[in-house]
Coordinates of C-alpha atoms in Angstrom, one line a residue:
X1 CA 23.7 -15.9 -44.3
X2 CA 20.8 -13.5 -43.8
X3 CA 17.3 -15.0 -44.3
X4 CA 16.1 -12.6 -47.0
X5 CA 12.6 -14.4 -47.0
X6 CA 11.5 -13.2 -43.4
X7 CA 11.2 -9.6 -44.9
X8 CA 7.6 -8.8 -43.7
X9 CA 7.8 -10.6 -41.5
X10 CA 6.0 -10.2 -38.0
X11 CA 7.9 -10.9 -34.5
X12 CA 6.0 -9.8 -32.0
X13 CA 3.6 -7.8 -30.0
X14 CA 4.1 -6.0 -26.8
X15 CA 2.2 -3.7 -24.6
X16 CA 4.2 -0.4 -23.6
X17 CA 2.6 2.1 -20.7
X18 CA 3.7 5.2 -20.9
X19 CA 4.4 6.3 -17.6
X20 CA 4.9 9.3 -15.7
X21 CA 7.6 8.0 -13.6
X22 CA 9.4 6.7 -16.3
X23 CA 9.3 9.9 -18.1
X24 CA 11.3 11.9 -15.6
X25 CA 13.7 8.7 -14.8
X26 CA 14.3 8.9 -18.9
X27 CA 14.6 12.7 -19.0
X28 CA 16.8 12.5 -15.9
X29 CA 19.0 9.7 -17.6
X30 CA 19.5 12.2 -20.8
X31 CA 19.8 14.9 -18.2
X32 CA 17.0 17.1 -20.1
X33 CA 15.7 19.6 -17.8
X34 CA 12.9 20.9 -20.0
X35 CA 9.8 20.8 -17.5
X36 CA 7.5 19.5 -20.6
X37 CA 9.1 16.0 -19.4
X38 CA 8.4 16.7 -15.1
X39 CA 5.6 18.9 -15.0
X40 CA 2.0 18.0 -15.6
X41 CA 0.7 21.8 -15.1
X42 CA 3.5 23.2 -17.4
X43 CA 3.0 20.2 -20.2
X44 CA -1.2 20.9 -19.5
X45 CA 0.0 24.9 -20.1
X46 CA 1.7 24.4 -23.4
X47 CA -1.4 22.5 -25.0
X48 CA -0.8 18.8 -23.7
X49 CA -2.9 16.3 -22.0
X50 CA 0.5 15.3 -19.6
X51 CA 4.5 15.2 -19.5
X52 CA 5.1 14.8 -22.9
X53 CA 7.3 11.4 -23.8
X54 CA 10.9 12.1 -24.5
X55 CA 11.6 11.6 -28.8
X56 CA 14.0 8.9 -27.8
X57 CA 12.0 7.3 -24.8
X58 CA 10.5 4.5 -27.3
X59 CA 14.1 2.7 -27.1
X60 CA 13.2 1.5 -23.5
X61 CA 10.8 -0.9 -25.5
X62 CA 12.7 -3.8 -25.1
X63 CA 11.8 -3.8 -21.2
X64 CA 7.9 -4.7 -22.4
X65 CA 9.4 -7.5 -24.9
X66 CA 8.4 -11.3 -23.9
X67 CA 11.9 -12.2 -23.5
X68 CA 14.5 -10.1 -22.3
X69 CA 17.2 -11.6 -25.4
X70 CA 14.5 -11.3 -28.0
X71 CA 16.6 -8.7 -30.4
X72 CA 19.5 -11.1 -29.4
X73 CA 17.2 -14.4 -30.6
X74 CA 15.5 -12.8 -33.2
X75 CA 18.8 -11.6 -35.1
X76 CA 19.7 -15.3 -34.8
X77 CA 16.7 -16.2 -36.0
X78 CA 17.4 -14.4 -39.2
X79 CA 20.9 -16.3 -39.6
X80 CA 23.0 -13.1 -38.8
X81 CA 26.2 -14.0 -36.9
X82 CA 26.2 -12.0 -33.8
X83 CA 30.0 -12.1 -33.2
X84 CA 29.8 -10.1 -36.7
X85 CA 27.1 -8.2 -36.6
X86 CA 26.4 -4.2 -35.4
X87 CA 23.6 -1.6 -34.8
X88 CA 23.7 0.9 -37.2
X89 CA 21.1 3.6 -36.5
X90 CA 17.7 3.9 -34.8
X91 CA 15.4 6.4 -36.4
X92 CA 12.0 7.8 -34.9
X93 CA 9.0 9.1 -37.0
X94 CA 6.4 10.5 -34.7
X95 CA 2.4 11.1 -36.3
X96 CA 1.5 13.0 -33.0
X97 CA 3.1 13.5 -29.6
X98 CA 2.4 11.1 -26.8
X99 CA 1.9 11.9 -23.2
X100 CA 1.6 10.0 -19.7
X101 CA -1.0 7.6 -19.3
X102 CA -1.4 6.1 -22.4
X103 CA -1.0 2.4 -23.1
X104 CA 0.4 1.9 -26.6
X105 CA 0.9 -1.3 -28.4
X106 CA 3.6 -2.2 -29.9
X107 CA 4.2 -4.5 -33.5
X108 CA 7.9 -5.7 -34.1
X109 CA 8.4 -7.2 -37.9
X110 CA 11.2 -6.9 -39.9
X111 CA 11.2 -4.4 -42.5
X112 CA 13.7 -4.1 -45.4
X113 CA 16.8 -7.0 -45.6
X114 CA 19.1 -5.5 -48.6
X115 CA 23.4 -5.5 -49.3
X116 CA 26.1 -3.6 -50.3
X117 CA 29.5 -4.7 -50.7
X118 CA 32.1 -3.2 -48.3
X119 CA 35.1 -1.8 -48.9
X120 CA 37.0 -4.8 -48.6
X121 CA 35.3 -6.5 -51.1
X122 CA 33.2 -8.6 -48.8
X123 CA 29.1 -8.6 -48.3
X124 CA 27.5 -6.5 -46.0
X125 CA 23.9 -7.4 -45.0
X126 CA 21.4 -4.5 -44.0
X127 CA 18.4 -5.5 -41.8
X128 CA 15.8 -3.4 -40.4
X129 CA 14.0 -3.8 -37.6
X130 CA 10.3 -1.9 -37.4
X131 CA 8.1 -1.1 -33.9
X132 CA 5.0 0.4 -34.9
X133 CA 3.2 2.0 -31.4
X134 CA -0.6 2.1 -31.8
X135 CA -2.7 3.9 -29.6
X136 CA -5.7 2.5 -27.8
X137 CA -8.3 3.4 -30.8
X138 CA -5.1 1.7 -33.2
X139 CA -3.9 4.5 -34.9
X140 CA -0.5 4.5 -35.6
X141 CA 1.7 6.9 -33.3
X142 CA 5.3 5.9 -34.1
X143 CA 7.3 4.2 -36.0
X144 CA 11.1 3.0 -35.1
X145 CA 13.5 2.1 -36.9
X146 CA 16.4 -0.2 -36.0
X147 CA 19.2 -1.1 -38.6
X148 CA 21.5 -4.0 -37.8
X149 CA 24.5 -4.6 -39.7
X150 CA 25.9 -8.5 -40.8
X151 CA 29.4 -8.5 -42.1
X152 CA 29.8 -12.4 -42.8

């Protein structure tokens, strides 16, 4: 049974570089040949301070994470049964763009833990999963969403 009290509850911290390098390996990897993701004099051109970070690139936060099963321990943490359970969606909200060669920090805590009932008949339980990246004067710069899915 999902732990309903750990709503609000805070996980984790991480640091998360954004790196040059790993910009073009990401925009490579999603085969996106805009040059805003390769080119510092292109990104500089259209009004950037660097490559500009992919929308999606914040899902490579869980190579910053303490532990590399930390989604894995944290979901058993929160008494969902992993043989049952599924990711539903990621969702990204950006406040500004960010570019190369800033350091972010990232907050994990656990957002909204609600149910429906399925089709079947049986419980579902709905747990979200929230990274907020700060920048280096702690302003908020975005916000992801993970939904995971318990069907015990």
């Amino acid at each position: 049974m999902v732990k309903k009290e750990m709503s609000g509850q805070k996980l984790s911290e991480f640091e998360f570089p954004v790196e040059k390098g790993k910009i073009k390996e990401f925009a490579n990897a999603i085969c996106d040949p805009n040059p805003i993701y390769y080119e510092s004099e292109y990104a500089r051109s259209k009004g950037f301070a660097d490559v500009l970070m992919p929308p999606t690139f914040p899902v490579s936060f869980t190579f910053h994470l303490p532990s590399e099963n930390f989604v894995l321990e944290a979901t058993k943490n929160l008494g969902m049964d992993v043989g049952k359970s599924v990711h539903g969606e990621i969702e990204f909200i950006y406040e500004r763009p960010v570019c190369a060669g800033e350091k972010l920090r990232g907050e994990i805590s656990i957002g909204k833990i609600y149910e429906k009932k399925s089709k079947h008949g049986g419980t579902m339980s709905f747990v979200e999963m929230v990274i907020e990246y700060f920048d280096s004067e702690y302003r908020r710069v975005v916000v992801g969403k993970n939904v995971f899915i318990d069907q015990s």
